[in-house]
mmCIF file of C-alpha atoms and ligand atoms in Angstrom:
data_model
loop_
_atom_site.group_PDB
_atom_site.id
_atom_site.type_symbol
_atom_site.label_atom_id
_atom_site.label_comp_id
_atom_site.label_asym_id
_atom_site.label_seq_id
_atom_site.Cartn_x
_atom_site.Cartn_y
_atom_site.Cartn_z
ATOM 1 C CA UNK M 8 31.540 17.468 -13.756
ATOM 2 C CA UNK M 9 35.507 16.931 -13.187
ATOM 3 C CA UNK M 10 35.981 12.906 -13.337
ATOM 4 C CA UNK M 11 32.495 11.728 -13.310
ATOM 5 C CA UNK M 12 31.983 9.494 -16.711
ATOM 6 C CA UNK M 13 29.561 6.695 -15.116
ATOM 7 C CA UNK M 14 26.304 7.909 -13.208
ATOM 8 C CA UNK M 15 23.732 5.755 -11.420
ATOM 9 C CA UNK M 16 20.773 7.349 -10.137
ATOM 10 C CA UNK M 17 18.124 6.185 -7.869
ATOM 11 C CA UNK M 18 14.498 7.485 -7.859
ATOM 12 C CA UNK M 19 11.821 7.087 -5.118
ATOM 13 C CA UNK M 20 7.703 7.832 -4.751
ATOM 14 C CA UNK M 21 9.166 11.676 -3.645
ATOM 15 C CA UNK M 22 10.246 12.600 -7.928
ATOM 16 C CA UNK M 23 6.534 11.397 -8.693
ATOM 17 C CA UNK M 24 4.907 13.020 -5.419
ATOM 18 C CA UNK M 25 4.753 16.651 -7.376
ATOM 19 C CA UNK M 26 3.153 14.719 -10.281
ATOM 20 C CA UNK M 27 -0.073 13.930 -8.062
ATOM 21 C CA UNK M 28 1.181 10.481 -6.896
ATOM 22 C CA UNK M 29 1.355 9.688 -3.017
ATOM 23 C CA UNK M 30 4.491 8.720 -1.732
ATOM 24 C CA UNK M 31 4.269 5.446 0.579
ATOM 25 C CA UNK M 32 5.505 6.628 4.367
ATOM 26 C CA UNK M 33 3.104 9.451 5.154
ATOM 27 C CA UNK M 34 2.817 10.455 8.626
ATOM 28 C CA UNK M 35 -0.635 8.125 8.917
ATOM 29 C CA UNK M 36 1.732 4.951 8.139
ATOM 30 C CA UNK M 37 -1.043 4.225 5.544
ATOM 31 C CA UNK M 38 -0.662 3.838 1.389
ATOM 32 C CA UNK M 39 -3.521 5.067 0.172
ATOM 33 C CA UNK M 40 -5.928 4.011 3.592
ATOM 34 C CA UNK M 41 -4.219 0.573 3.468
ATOM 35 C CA UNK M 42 -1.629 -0.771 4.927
ATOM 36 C CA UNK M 43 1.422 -1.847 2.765
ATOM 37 C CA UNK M 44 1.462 -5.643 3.845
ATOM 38 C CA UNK M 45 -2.528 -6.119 3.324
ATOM 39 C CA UNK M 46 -1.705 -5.280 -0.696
ATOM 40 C CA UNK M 47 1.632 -5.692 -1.335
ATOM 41 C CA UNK M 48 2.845 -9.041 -0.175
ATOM 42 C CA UNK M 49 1.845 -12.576 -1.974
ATOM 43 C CA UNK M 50 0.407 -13.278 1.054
ATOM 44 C CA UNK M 51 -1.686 -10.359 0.838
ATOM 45 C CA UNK M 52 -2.847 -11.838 -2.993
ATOM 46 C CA UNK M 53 -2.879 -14.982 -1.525
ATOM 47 C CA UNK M 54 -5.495 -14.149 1.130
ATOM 48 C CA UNK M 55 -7.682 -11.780 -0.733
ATOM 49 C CA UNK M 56 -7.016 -11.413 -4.403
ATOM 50 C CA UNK M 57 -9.833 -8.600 -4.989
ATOM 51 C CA UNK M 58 -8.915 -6.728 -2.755
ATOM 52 C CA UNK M 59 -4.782 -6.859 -4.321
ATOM 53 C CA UNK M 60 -6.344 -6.237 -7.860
ATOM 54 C CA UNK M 61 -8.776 -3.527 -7.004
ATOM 55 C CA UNK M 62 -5.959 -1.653 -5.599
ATOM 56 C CA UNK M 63 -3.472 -2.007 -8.405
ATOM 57 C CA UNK M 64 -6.107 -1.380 -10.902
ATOM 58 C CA UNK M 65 -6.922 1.944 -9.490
ATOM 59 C CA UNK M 66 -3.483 3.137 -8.893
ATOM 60 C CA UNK M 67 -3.068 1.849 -12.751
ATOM 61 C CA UNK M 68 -6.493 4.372 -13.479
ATOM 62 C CA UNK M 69 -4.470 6.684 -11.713
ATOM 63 C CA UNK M 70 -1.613 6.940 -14.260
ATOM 64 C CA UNK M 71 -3.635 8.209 -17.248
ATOM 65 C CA UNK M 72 -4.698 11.677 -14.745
ATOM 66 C CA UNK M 73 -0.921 12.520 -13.990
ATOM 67 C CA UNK M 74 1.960 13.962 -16.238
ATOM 68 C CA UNK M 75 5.291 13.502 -15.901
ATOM 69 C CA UNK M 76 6.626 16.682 -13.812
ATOM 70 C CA UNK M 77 9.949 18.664 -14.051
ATOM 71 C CA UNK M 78 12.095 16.381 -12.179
ATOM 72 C CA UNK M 79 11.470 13.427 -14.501
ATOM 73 C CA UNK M 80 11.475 15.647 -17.569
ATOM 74 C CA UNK M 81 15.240 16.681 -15.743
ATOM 75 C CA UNK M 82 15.856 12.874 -16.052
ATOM 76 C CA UNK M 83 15.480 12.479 -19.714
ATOM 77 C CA UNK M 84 17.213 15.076 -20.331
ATOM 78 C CA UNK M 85 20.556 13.704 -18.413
ATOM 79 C CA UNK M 86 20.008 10.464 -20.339
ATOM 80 C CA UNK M 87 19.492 12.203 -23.898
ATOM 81 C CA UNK M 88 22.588 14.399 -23.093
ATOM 82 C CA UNK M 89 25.057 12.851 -21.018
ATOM 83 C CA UNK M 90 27.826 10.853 -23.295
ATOM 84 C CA UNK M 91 28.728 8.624 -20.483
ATOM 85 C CA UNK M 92 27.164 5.672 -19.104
ATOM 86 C CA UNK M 93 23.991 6.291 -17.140
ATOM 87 C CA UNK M 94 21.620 3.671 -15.396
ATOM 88 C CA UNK M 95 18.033 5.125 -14.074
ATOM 89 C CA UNK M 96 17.149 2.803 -11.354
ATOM 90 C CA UNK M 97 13.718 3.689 -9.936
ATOM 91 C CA UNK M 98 11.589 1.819 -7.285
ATOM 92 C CA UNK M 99 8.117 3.799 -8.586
ATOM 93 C CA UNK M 100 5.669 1.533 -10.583
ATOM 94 C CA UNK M 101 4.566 4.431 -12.296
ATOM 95 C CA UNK M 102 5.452 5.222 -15.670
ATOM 96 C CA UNK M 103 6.378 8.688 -15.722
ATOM 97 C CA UNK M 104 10.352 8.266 -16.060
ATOM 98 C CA UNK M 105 9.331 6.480 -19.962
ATOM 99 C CA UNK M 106 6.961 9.092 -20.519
ATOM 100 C CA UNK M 107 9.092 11.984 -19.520
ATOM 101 C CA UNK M 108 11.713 10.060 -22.222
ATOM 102 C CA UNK M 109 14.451 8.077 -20.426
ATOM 103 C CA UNK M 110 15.399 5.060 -22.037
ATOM 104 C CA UNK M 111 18.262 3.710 -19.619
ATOM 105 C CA UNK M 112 16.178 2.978 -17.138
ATOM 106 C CA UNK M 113 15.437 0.271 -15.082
ATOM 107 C CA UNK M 114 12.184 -0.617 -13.123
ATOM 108 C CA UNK M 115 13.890 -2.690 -9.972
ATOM 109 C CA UNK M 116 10.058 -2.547 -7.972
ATOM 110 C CA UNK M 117 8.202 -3.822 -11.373
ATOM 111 C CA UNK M 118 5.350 -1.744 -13.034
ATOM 112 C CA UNK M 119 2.055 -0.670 -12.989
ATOM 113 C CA UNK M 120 1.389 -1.200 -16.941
ATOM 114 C CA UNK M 121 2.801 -4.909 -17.035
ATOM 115 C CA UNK M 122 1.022 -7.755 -16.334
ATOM 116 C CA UNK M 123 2.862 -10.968 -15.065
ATOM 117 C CA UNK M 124 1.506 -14.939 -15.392
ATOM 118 C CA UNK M 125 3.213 -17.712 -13.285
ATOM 119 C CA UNK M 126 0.858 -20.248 -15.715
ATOM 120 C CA UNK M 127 3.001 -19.019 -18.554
ATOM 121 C CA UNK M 128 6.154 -17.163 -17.287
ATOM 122 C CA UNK M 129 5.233 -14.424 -19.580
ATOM 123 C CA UNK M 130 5.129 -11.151 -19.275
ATOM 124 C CA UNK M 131 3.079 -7.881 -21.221
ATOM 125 C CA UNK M 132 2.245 -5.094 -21.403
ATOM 126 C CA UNK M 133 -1.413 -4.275 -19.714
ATOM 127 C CA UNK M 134 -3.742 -1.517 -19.965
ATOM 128 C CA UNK M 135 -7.138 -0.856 -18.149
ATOM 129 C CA UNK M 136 -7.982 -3.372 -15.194
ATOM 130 C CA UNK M 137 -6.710 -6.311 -14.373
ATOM 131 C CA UNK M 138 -8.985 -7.881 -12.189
ATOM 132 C CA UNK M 139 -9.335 -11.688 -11.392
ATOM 133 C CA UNK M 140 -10.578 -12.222 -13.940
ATOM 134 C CA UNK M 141 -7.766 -11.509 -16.276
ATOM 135 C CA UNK M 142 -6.563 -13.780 -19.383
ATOM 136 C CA UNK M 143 -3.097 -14.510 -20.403
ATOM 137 C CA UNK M 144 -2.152 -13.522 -23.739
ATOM 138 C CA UNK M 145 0.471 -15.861 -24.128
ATOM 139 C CA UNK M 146 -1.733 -19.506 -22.497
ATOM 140 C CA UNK M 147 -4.831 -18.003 -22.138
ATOM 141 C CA UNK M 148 -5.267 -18.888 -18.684
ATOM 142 C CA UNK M 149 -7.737 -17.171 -16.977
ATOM 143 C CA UNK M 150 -7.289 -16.016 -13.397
ATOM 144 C CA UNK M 151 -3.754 -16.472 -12.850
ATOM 145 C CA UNK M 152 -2.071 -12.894 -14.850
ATOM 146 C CA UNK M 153 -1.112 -10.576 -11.720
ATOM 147 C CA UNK M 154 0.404 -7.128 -11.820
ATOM 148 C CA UNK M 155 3.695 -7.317 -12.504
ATOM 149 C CA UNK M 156 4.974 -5.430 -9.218
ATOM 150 C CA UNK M 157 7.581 -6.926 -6.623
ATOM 151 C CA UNK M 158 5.974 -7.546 -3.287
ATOM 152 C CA UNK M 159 7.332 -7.298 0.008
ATOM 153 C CA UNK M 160 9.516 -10.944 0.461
ATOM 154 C CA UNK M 161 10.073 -10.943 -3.421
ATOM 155 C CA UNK M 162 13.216 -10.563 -5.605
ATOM 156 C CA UNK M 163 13.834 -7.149 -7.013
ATOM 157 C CA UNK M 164 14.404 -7.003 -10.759
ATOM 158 C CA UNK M 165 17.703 -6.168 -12.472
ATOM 159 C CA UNK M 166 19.684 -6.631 -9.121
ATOM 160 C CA UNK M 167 23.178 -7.921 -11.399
ATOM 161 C CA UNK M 168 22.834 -5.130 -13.474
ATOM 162 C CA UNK M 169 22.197 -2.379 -10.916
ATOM 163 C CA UNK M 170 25.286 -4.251 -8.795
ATOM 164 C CA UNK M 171 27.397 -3.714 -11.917
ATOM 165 C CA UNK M 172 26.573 -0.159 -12.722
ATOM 166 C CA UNK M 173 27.154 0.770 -8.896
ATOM 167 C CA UNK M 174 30.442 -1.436 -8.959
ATOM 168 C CA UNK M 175 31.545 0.998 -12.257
ATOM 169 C CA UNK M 176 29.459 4.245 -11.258
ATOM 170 C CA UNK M 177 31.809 7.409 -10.694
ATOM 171 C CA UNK M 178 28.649 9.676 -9.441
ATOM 172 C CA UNK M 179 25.617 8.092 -7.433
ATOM 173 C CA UNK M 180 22.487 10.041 -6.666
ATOM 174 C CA UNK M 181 19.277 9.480 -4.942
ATOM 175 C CA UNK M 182 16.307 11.160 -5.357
ATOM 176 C CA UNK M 183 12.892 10.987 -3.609
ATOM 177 C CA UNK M 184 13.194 7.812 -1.581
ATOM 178 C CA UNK M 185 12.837 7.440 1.664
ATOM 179 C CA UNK M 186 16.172 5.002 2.434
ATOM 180 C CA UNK M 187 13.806 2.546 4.079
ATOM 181 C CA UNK M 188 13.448 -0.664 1.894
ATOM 182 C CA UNK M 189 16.184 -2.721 0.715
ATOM 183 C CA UNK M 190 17.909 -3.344 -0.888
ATOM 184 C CA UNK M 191 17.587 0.139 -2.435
ATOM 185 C CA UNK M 192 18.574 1.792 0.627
ATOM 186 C CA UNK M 193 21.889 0.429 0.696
ATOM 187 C CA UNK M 194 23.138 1.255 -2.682
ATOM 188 C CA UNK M 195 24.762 4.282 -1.573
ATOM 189 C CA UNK M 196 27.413 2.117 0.730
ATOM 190 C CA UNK M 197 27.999 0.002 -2.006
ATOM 191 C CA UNK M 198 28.975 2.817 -4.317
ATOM 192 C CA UNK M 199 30.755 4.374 -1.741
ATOM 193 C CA UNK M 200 32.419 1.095 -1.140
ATOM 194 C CA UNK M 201 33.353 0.973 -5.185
ATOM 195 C CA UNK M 202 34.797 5.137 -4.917
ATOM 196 C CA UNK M 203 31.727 6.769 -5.698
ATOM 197 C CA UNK M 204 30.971 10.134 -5.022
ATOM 198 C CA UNK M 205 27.669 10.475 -3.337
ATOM 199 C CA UNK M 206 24.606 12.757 -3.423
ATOM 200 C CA UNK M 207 21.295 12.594 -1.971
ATOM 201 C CA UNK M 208 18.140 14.860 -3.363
ATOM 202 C CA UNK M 209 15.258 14.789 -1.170
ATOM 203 C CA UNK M 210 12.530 16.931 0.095
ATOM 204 C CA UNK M 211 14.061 16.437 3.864
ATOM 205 C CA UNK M 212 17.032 14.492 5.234
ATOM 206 C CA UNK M 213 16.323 10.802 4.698
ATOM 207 C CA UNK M 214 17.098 7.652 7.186
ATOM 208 C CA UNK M 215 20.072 7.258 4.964
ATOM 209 C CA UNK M 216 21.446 10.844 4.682
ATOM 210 C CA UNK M 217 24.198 10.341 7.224
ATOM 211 C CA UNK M 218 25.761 7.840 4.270
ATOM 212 C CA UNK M 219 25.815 10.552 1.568
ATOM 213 C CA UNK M 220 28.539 13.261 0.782
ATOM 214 C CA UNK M 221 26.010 16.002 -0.107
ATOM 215 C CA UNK M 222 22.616 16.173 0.752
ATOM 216 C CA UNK M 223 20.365 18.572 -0.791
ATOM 217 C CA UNK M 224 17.039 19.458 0.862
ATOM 218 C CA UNK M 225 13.715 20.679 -1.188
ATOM 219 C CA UNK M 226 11.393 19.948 -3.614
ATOM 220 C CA UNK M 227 12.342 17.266 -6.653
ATOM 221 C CA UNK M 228 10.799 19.722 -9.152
ATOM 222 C CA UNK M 229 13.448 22.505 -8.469
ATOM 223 C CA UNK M 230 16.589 20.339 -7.347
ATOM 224 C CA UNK M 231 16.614 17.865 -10.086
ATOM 225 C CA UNK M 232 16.480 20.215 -12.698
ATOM 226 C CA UNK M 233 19.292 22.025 -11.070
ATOM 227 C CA UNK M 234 21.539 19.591 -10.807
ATOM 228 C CA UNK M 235 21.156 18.279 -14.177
ATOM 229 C CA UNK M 236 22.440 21.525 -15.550
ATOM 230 C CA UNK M 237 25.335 21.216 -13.400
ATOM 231 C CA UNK M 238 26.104 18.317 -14.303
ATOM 232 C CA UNK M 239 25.492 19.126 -18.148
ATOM 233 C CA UNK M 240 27.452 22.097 -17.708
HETATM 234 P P1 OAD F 316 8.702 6.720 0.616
HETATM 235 O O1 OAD F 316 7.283 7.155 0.683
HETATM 236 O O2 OAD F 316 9.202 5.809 1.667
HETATM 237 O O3 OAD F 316 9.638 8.003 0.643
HETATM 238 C C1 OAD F 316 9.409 9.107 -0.193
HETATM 239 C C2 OAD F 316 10.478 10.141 0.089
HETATM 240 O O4 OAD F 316 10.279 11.208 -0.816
HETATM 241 C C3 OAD F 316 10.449 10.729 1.500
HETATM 242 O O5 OAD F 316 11.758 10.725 2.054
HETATM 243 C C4 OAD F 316 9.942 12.161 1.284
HETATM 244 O O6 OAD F 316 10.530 13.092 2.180
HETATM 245 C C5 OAD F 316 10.412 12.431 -0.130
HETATM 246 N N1 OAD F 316 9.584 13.418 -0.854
HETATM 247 C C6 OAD F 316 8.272 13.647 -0.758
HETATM 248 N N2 OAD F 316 7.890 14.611 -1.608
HETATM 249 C C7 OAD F 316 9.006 15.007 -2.270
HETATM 250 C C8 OAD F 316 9.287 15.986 -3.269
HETATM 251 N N3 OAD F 316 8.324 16.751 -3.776
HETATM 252 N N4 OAD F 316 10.553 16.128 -3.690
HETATM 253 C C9 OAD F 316 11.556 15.342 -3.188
HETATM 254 N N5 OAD F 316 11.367 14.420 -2.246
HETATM 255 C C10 OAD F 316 10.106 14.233 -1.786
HETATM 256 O O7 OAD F 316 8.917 6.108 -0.834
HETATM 257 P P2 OAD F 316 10.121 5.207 -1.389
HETATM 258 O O8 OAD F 316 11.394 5.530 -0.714
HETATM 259 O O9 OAD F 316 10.055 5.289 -2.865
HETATM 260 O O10 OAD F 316 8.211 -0.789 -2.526
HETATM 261 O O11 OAD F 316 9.648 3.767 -0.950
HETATM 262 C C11 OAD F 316 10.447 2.666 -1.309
HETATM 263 C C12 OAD F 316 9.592 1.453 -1.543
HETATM 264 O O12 OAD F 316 8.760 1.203 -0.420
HETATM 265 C C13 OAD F 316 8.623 1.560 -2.677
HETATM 266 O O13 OAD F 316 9.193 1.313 -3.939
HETATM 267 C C14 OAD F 316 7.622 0.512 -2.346
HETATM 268 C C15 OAD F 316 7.441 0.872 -0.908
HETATM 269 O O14 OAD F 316 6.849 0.006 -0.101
HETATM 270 C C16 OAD F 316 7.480 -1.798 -3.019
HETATM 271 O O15 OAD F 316 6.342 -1.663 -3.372
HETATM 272 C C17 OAD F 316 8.231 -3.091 -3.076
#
């Protein structure tokens, strides 16, 4: 692709939606029969922890049913192949990007398979449920490990490096995301703002399409592969 050395890309719940996974905005307003800010705000964990855990540990079940589809298995293949700089930002929890094989990727919503402790400050790796129950590797606290997953009012991860790789980025593209939450939905002006050419990827036109160059309507399965062989030449 003629001038285009540094690519960010930005992936939503749409790339994982063809794995199995819901995406968040359905037409019922509902993730999953709840509703976003009874399990994903600290307030929400705050008020009813069992309720927060039982629904993380059952989208976390969830993960060992679904396989990475061709859209992430596109993905890994752009960051195997592509000799410039790349930077995977994705706001799923999931962990089908890693399993499809990208390795410059970065999880700005947190993830399903971590576990976080505010006892400790640590952070690992978790597997199975989590419940309330759940002990700290690092201070063996019991109780306080939570999933590792940014809520609603909480800091996205990685938000100096993303700004840098959108400041440098020569190509940004979004895939699968809805353009709702930010600050996710306004990397597109920044790159703009920085000389960035701009696509979109997405099953239908987004809030945001109106910022992009190009938007591409359909399924993530058929564009992404696509337009990784474009851009691989
Ligand atoms: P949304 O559910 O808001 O949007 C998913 C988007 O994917 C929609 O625009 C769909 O049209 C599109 N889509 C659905 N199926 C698709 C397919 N097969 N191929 C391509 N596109 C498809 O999900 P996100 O934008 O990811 O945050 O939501 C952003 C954040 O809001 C999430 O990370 C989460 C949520 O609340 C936190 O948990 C902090």
């Amino acid at each position: 692709m003629a001038g285009v050395r540094n690519i960010v890309v930005l992936t939503g719940a749409g790339v994982s939606a063809e794995s199995g996974l819901p995406t968040f905005r359905a037409s019922d307003g509902l993730w999953e029969g709840h509703h976003v800010e009874d399990v994903a705000t600290p307030e929400a964990y705050a008020r009813d922890p069992a309720l927060v855990h039982q629904f993380y540990d059952a989208r976390r079940a969830r993960l060992v049913e679904v396989q990475p589809n061709p859209a992430h298995d596109a993905l890994a293949r752009l960051d195997a192949e592509w000799p410039g700089e790349l930077l995977l930002v994705t706001q799923n929890v999931d962990d089908l990007h890693e399993r499809a094989g990208s390795r410059r990727l970065l999880h700005m919503h947190g993830e399903l398979t971590r576990g976080w402790c505010p006892a400790s400050g640590g952070r690992c790796g978790w597997s199975g449920d989590m419940g309330q129950g759940a002990v700290c590797p690092a201070c063996a606290s019991v109780g306080r490990v939570r999933p590792d997953i940014v809520w609603f009012g909480e800091m996205p991860y990685g938000m100096d490096r993303i700004d840098a790789a959108l400041a440098r980025a020569d190509l940004f593209v979004s895939i699968g995301t809805s353009g709702a939450v930010y600050p996710a939905a306004g990397f597109v002006r920044t790159a703009r703002y920085h000389g960035a050419q701009t696509l979109e990827l997405n099953l239908e036109p987004s809030h945001g399409s109106v910022f992009f160059e190009e938007s591409r309507a359909g399924p993530a399965s058929e564009l992404v592969p696509r337009w990784v062989a474009e851009v691989l030449g």
